[in-house]
Amino acid sequence: MGRFGRWAVAVLVTVASFAVPTWLGGALVLPSVLKDAEIRWAVASALGTAVAALVGMWGYRFATRERQNPGPAVQTTGERGVAIGGHNSGPVTTGDTGAGQPPAEAEAGNQTPAALPATPAPGTVTAAGERTIAIGGNNTGTLSTGDQGGNQP
């Protein structure tokens, strides 16, 4: 929604937030309490004004806020790759977690990571290859891309 649309919504909601409590108070709620119509509608208008003032503050903030940046695009390719589009707050591991043997490719020395794109788009986080991690935010956890077991080199 564009800036004009946000302002239109803010104005319509503010007008409605004045009209509805004023009418409800003046026509339905207050007649049983206040018999004089002038006093009843003055009190109802004050109530509507108070509600509209609060909603008007919300409307101003709603109409003038900038669009939220969804964050960078995060992409990883390859076996055991991890892509995190937000903030990481926990352990991330892309290796073996037991006492198993390292992968056959690692023993043979044949690890060749996949090629990264030639020109990544602005705001893009890319990692390619086996056991890669791409994070589009702050890391607060433990990261590991190797084996977690008995046969570590």
Coordinates of N, CA and C in Angstrom, one line a residue:
M1 N 0.9 -1.2 0.0 CA 0.0 0.0 0.0 C 0.9 1.2 0.0
G2 N 0.6 2.2 -0.9 CA 1.4 3.4 -1.0 C 1.1 4.4 0.2
R3 N 1.8 5.5 0.2 CA 1.7 6.5 1.2 C 0.3 7.1 1.2
F4 N -0.2 7.4 0.0 CA -1.6 8.0 -0.1 C -2.6 7.0 0.4
G5 N -2.5 5.7 0.1 CA -3.4 4.7 0.6 C -3.4 4.6 2.2
R6 N -2.2 4.7 2.7 CA -2.1 4.7 4.2 C -2.7 5.9 4.8
W7 N -2.5 7.1 4.2 CA -3.2 8.3 4.8 C -4.7 8.2 4.6
A8 N -5.2 7.6 3.5 CA -6.6 7.5 3.4 C -7.2 6.5 4.4
V9 N -6.5 5.4 4.7 CA -7.0 4.5 5.7 C -6.9 5.2 7.1
A10 N -5.9 5.9 7.4 CA -5.7 6.6 8.7 C -6.9 7.6 8.9
V11 N -7.2 8.4 7.9 CA -8.3 9.4 8.0 C -9.6 8.7 8.2
L12 N -9.9 7.7 7.4 CA -11.2 7.0 7.5 C -11.4 6.3 8.8
V13 N -10.3 5.7 9.3 CA -10.4 5.0 10.6 C -10.6 6.1 11.8
T14 N -9.9 7.2 11.6 CA -10.0 8.3 12.6 C -11.5 8.9 12.6
V15 N -12.0 9.1 11.5 CA -13.4 9.7 11.4 C -14.4 8.6 12.0
A16 N -14.2 7.4 11.6 CA -15.1 6.4 12.1 C -15.0 6.2 13.6
S17 N -13.7 6.4 14.1 CA -13.5 6.3 15.6 C -14.1 7.5 16.3
F18 N -14.4 8.6 15.7 CA -15.1 9.7 16.3 C -16.6 9.4 16.2
A19 N -17.1 9.0 15.0 CA -18.5 8.9 14.7 C -19.2 7.8 15.5
V20 N -18.6 6.7 15.6 CA -19.2 5.5 16.2 C -19.4 5.7 17.8
P21 N -18.4 6.1 18.5 CA -18.6 6.3 20.0 C -19.6 7.5 20.2
T22 N -19.5 8.5 19.4 CA -20.4 9.7 19.6 C -21.8 9.3 19.4
W23 N -22.1 8.6 18.3 CA -23.5 8.1 18.1 C -24.0 7.1 19.1
L24 N -23.1 6.1 19.4 CA -23.5 5.1 20.4 C -23.8 5.8 21.8
G25 N -22.9 6.7 22.2 CA -23.1 7.4 23.4 C -24.4 8.3 23.4
G26 N -24.5 9.1 22.4 CA -25.6 10.1 22.3 C -26.9 9.5 22.1
A27 N -27.0 8.4 21.3 CA -28.3 7.9 20.9 C -28.7 6.6 21.7
L28 N -27.8 5.8 22.2 CA -28.1 4.6 22.8 C -27.8 4.5 24.3
V29 N -26.6 4.9 24.7 CA -26.1 4.7 26.1 C -26.6 5.8 27.0
L30 N -26.3 7.0 26.7 CA -26.5 8.1 27.6 C -28.0 8.6 27.8
P31 N -28.9 8.3 26.9 CA -30.3 8.8 27.1 C -30.9 8.3 28.4
S32 N -30.5 7.1 28.8 CA -31.1 6.6 30.1 C -30.5 7.3 31.3
V33 N -29.3 7.9 31.1 CA -28.6 8.5 32.2 C -28.8 10.1 32.2
L34 N -28.7 10.7 31.1 CA -28.9 12.1 30.9 C -30.1 12.4 30.1
K35 N -31.1 13.1 30.7 CA -32.3 13.4 29.9 C -32.1 14.6 29.0
D36 N -31.3 15.6 29.4 CA -31.1 16.8 28.6 C -30.3 16.5 27.4
A37 N -30.8 16.7 26.2 CA -30.2 16.3 24.9 C -28.9 17.1 24.7
E38 N -28.8 18.4 25.1 CA -27.6 19.2 24.9 C -26.5 18.6 25.7
I39 N -26.7 18.3 26.9 CA -25.6 17.8 27.8 C -25.2 16.4 27.3
R40 N -26.2 15.6 26.9 CA -26.0 14.2 26.5 C -25.1 14.2 25.2
W41 N -25.4 15.0 24.2 CA -24.6 15.1 23.0 C -23.2 15.7 23.2
A42 N -23.1 16.6 24.2 CA -21.8 17.2 24.5 C -20.9 16.2 25.1
V43 N -21.4 15.4 26.0 CA -20.7 14.3 26.7 C -20.3 13.2 25.6
A44 N -21.2 12.9 24.8 CA -20.9 11.9 23.7 C -19.9 12.4 22.7
S45 N -19.9 13.7 22.4 CA -18.9 14.3 21.5 C -17.5 14.3 22.2
A46 N -17.5 14.6 23.5 CA -16.2 14.5 24.2 C -15.6 13.1 24.2
L47 N -16.5 12.1 24.4 CA -16.0 10.7 24.3 C -15.5 10.4 22.9
G48 N -16.2 10.8 21.9 CA -15.8 10.5 20.5 C -14.5 11.2 20.2
T49 N -14.3 12.5 20.7 CA -13.1 13.2 20.5 C -11.9 12.5 21.1
A50 N -12.1 12.1 22.4 CA -11.0 11.4 23.1 C -10.6 10.1 22.3
V51 N -11.6 9.3 21.9 CA -11.2 8.1 21.1 C -10.6 8.5 19.8
A52 N -11.1 9.5 19.1 CA -10.5 9.9 17.8 C -9.1 10.4 18.0
A53 N -8.8 11.1 19.1 CA -7.4 11.6 19.3 C -6.5 10.4 19.5
L54 N -6.8 9.4 20.2 CA -6.0 8.2 20.3 C -5.8 7.5 19.0
V55 N -6.9 7.3 18.3 CA -6.8 6.7 17.0 C -6.0 7.5 16.0
G56 N -6.1 8.9 16.1 CA -5.4 9.8 15.2 C -3.9 9.6 15.4
M57 N -3.5 9.4 16.7 CA -2.0 9.2 16.9 C -1.6 7.9 16.2
W58 N -2.4 6.9 16.3 CA -2.1 5.6 15.6 C -2.0 5.9 14.1
G59 N -3.0 6.6 13.6 CA -3.1 6.9 12.2 C -1.9 7.6 11.6
Y60 N -1.4 8.6 12.4 CA -0.2 9.3 11.9 C 1.0 8.4 11.8
R61 N 1.1 7.5 12.8 CA 2.3 6.6 12.8 C 2.1 5.6 11.6
F62 N 0.9 5.1 11.4 CA 0.6 4.2 10.4 C 0.9 4.8 9.0
A63 N 0.5 6.1 8.8 CA 0.6 6.7 7.5 C 2.0 7.1 7.2
T64 N 2.8 7.4 8.2 CA 4.2 8.0 7.9 C 5.3 6.9 8.1
R65 N 5.0 5.7 8.5 CA 6.0 4.7 8.6 C 6.6 4.3 7.3
E66 N 7.8 4.0 7.3 CA 8.5 3.5 6.1 C 8.2 2.0 6.0
R67 N 8.3 1.5 4.8 CA 8.1 0.1 4.6 C 9.2 -0.7 5.3
Q68 N 8.7 -1.8 5.9 CA 9.7 -2.7 6.5 C 10.6 -3.4 5.5
N69 N 11.9 -3.4 5.8 CA 12.8 -4.1 4.9 C 12.7 -5.6 5.3
P70 N 12.3 -6.5 4.3 CA 12.1 -7.9 4.6 C 13.5 -8.6 4.9
G71 N 14.6 -7.9 4.7 CA 15.9 -8.5 5.0 C 16.5 -9.0 3.7
P72 N 17.7 -9.4 3.8 CA 18.3 -9.9 2.5 C 17.8 -11.2 2.1
A73 N 17.9 -11.5 0.8 CA 17.6 -12.8 0.3 C 18.7 -13.8 0.7
V74 N 18.4 -14.9 1.2 CA 19.4 -15.9 1.7 C 19.2 -17.1 0.9
Q75 N 20.4 -17.6 0.4 CA 20.3 -18.8 -0.5 C 21.6 -19.6 -0.2
T76 N 21.4 -20.9 -0.1 CA 22.5 -21.8 0.0 C 22.3 -23.0 -1.0
T77 N 23.3 -23.5 -1.5 CA 23.2 -24.6 -2.4 C 24.2 -25.7 -1.9
G78 N 24.0 -26.9 -2.3 CA 24.9 -27.9 -2.0 C 24.3 -28.8 -0.8
E79 N 24.9 -29.9 -0.6 CA 24.5 -30.9 0.4 C 24.7 -30.3 1.8
R80 N 23.8 -30.5 2.7 CA 23.9 -30.1 4.0 C 24.0 -28.6 4.2
G81 N 23.5 -27.8 3.3 CA 23.5 -26.3 3.4 C 22.4 -25.8 4.3
V82 N 22.6 -24.7 5.0 CA 21.6 -24.1 5.9 C 21.5 -22.7 5.5
A83 N 20.3 -22.2 5.3 CA 20.0 -20.8 5.0 C 19.1 -20.3 6.1
I84 N 19.5 -19.2 6.7 CA 18.7 -18.6 7.8 C 18.3 -17.1 7.4
G85 N 17.1 -16.8 7.2 CA 16.6 -15.5 6.7 C 16.6 -14.5 7.8
G86 N 16.6 -14.9 9.1 CA 16.5 -13.9 10.2 C 17.7 -14.0 11.1
H87 N 17.5 -13.8 12.3 CA 18.6 -13.9 13.3 C 18.7 -15.3 13.9
N88 N 19.9 -15.8 13.9 CA 20.1 -17.1 14.5 C 20.3 -17.0 16.0
S89 N 19.6 -17.9 16.7 CA 19.8 -17.8 18.2 C 20.0 -19.2 18.7
G90 N 20.4 -20.2 17.9 CA 20.6 -21.5 18.4 C 21.7 -22.2 17.6
P91 N 22.1 -23.4 18.1 CA 23.2 -24.1 17.4 C 22.8 -24.5 16.0
V92 N 23.7 -24.4 15.1 CA 23.5 -24.8 13.7 C 24.7 -25.7 13.4
T93 N 24.5 -26.9 12.9 CA 25.5 -27.8 12.5 C 25.2 -28.4 11.2
T94 N 26.2 -28.5 10.3 CA 26.0 -29.1 9.0 C 26.8 -30.3 8.8
G95 N 27.5 -30.8 9.9 CA 28.3 -32.0 9.7 C 27.7 -33.2 10.4
D96 N 28.5 -34.2 10.5 CA 28.0 -35.4 11.2 C 28.0 -35.2 12.7
T97 N 27.0 -35.7 13.4 CA 27.0 -35.5 14.8 C 27.3 -36.7 15.6
G98 N 27.6 -37.8 15.0 CA 28.0 -39.0 15.7 C 29.4 -39.3 15.6
A99 N 29.8 -40.5 15.9 CA 31.2 -40.9 15.8 C 31.5 -41.6 14.5
G100 N 30.7 -41.2 13.5 CA 30.9 -41.8 12.2 C 32.1 -41.3 11.4
Q101 N 32.3 -41.9 10.3 CA 33.5 -41.6 9.4 C 33.2 -40.3 8.7
P102 N 34.2 -39.5 8.3 CA 34.0 -38.4 7.5 C 33.5 -38.8 6.1
P103 N 32.9 -38.0 5.3 CA 32.4 -38.4 4.0 C 33.5 -38.8 3.1
A104 N 33.2 -39.7 2.2 CA 34.2 -40.3 1.3 C 34.9 -39.2 0.5
E105 N 34.1 -38.2 0.1 CA 34.7 -37.1 -0.7 C 35.8 -36.4 0.1
A106 N 35.5 -36.2 1.4 CA 36.5 -35.5 2.2 C 37.8 -36.3 2.3
E107 N 37.7 -37.6 2.4 CA 38.8 -38.4 2.5 C 39.6 -38.4 1.2
A108 N 38.9 -38.3 0.1 CA 39.6 -38.4 -1.2 C 40.1 -37.0 -1.6
G109 N 39.7 -35.9 -0.8 CA 40.1 -34.6 -1.2 C 39.4 -34.0 -2.4
N110 N 38.2 -34.5 -2.7 CA 37.5 -34.1 -3.9 C 36.4 -33.0 -3.5
Q111 N 36.6 -32.3 -2.5 CA 35.6 -31.3 -2.2 C 35.7 -30.1 -3.1
T112 N 34.8 -29.9 -3.9 CA 34.8 -28.7 -4.8 C 33.4 -28.0 -4.6
P113 N 33.4 -26.8 -3.9 CA 32.2 -26.1 -3.7 C 31.6 -25.7 -5.0
A114 N 30.3 -25.6 -5.0 CA 29.6 -25.1 -6.2 C 29.9 -23.7 -6.4
A115 N 29.9 -23.2 -7.7 CA 30.3 -21.8 -8.0 C 29.3 -20.9 -7.5
L116 N 29.7 -19.8 -6.9 CA 28.8 -18.7 -6.5 C 28.3 -18.0 -7.7
P117 N 27.1 -17.4 -7.7 CA 26.7 -16.6 -8.8 C 27.6 -15.5 -9.1
A118 N 27.8 -15.2 -10.4 CA 28.8 -14.2 -10.8 C 28.5 -12.8 -10.2
T119 N 27.3 -12.3 -10.2 CA 27.0 -11.1 -9.6 C 25.7 -11.2 -8.8
P120 N 25.9 -11.4 -7.5 CA 24.7 -11.6 -6.6 C 24.0 -10.2 -6.5
A121 N 22.7 -10.3 -6.4 CA 21.9 -9.2 -6.3 C 22.2 -8.4 -5.0
P122 N 22.0 -7.1 -4.9 CA 22.3 -6.4 -3.7 C 21.4 -6.9 -2.6
G123 N 21.9 -7.0 -1.4 CA 21.2 -7.5 -0.3 C 21.0 -9.0 -0.3
T124 N 21.8 -9.7 -1.0 CA 21.7 -11.2 -1.1 C 22.8 -11.8 -0.4
V125 N 22.5 -12.8 0.4 CA 23.5 -13.6 1.1 C 23.5 -15.0 0.4
T126 N 24.7 -15.4 -0.1 CA 24.8 -16.6 -0.8 C 26.0 -17.4 -0.3
A127 N 25.7 -18.7 -0.1 CA 26.8 -19.7 0.2 C 26.6 -20.9 -0.6
A128 N 27.6 -21.4 -1.2 CA 27.5 -22.6 -2.1 C 28.5 -23.6 -1.7
G129 N 28.2 -24.9 -1.9 CA 29.0 -26.0 -1.6 C 28.5 -26.8 -0.5
E130 N 29.2 -27.9 -0.2 CA 28.8 -28.8 0.9 C 29.0 -28.1 2.2
R131 N 28.1 -28.3 3.1 CA 28.1 -27.9 4.5 C 28.4 -26.3 4.6
T132 N 27.5 -25.6 3.9 CA 27.6 -24.2 3.9 C 26.5 -23.5 4.8
I133 N 26.7 -22.4 5.3 CA 25.8 -21.7 6.1 C 25.7 -20.2 5.6
A134 N 24.4 -19.8 5.3 CA 24.2 -18.4 4.9 C 23.2 -17.8 5.9
I135 N 23.6 -16.7 6.5 CA 22.7 -16.1 7.5 C 22.5 -14.6 7.0
G136 N 21.2 -14.3 6.9 CA 20.9 -12.9 6.6 C 20.6 -12.0 7.8
G137 N 21.3 -12.2 8.8 CA 21.1 -11.4 10.0 C 22.2 -11.6 11.0
N138 N 22.0 -11.3 12.3 CA 23.1 -11.5 13.3 C 23.1 -12.9 13.8
N139 N 24.3 -13.4 14.1 CA 24.4 -14.7 14.6 C 24.6 -14.6 16.1
T140 N 23.8 -15.3 16.9 CA 24.0 -15.4 18.4 C 24.2 -16.8 18.9
G141 N 24.2 -17.7 18.0 CA 24.4 -19.1 18.4 C 25.7 -19.7 17.9
T142 N 25.8 -21.0 18.1 CA 27.0 -21.8 17.8 C 26.8 -22.3 16.3
L143 N 27.8 -22.1 15.5 CA 27.8 -22.6 14.2 C 28.9 -23.6 14.0
S144 N 28.7 -24.7 13.3 CA 29.7 -25.6 13.0 C 29.4 -26.2 11.6
T145 N 30.5 -26.3 10.8 CA 30.4 -26.9 9.5 C 31.2 -28.2 9.3
G146 N 31.7 -28.7 10.4 CA 32.5 -29.9 10.4 C 31.9 -31.0 11.1
D147 N 32.6 -32.1 11.1 CA 32.1 -33.3 11.8 C 32.1 -33.1 13.3
Q148 N 31.2 -33.7 14.0 CA 31.0 -33.5 15.5 C 31.1 -35.0 16.1
G149 N 32.2 -35.6 16.0 CA 32.3 -36.9 16.5 C 33.7 -37.3 16.8
G150 N 33.9 -38.6 16.9 CA 35.2 -39.1 17.3 C 36.3 -39.0 16.3
N151 N 36.1 -39.0 15.0 CA 37.1 -39.0 14.0 C 37.3 -37.6 13.4
Q152 N 37.7 -36.6 14.2 CA 37.9 -35.3 13.6 C 39.4 -35.2 13.2
P153 N 39.7 -34.6 12.1 CA 41.0 -34.5 11.6 C 41.8 -33.4 12.4

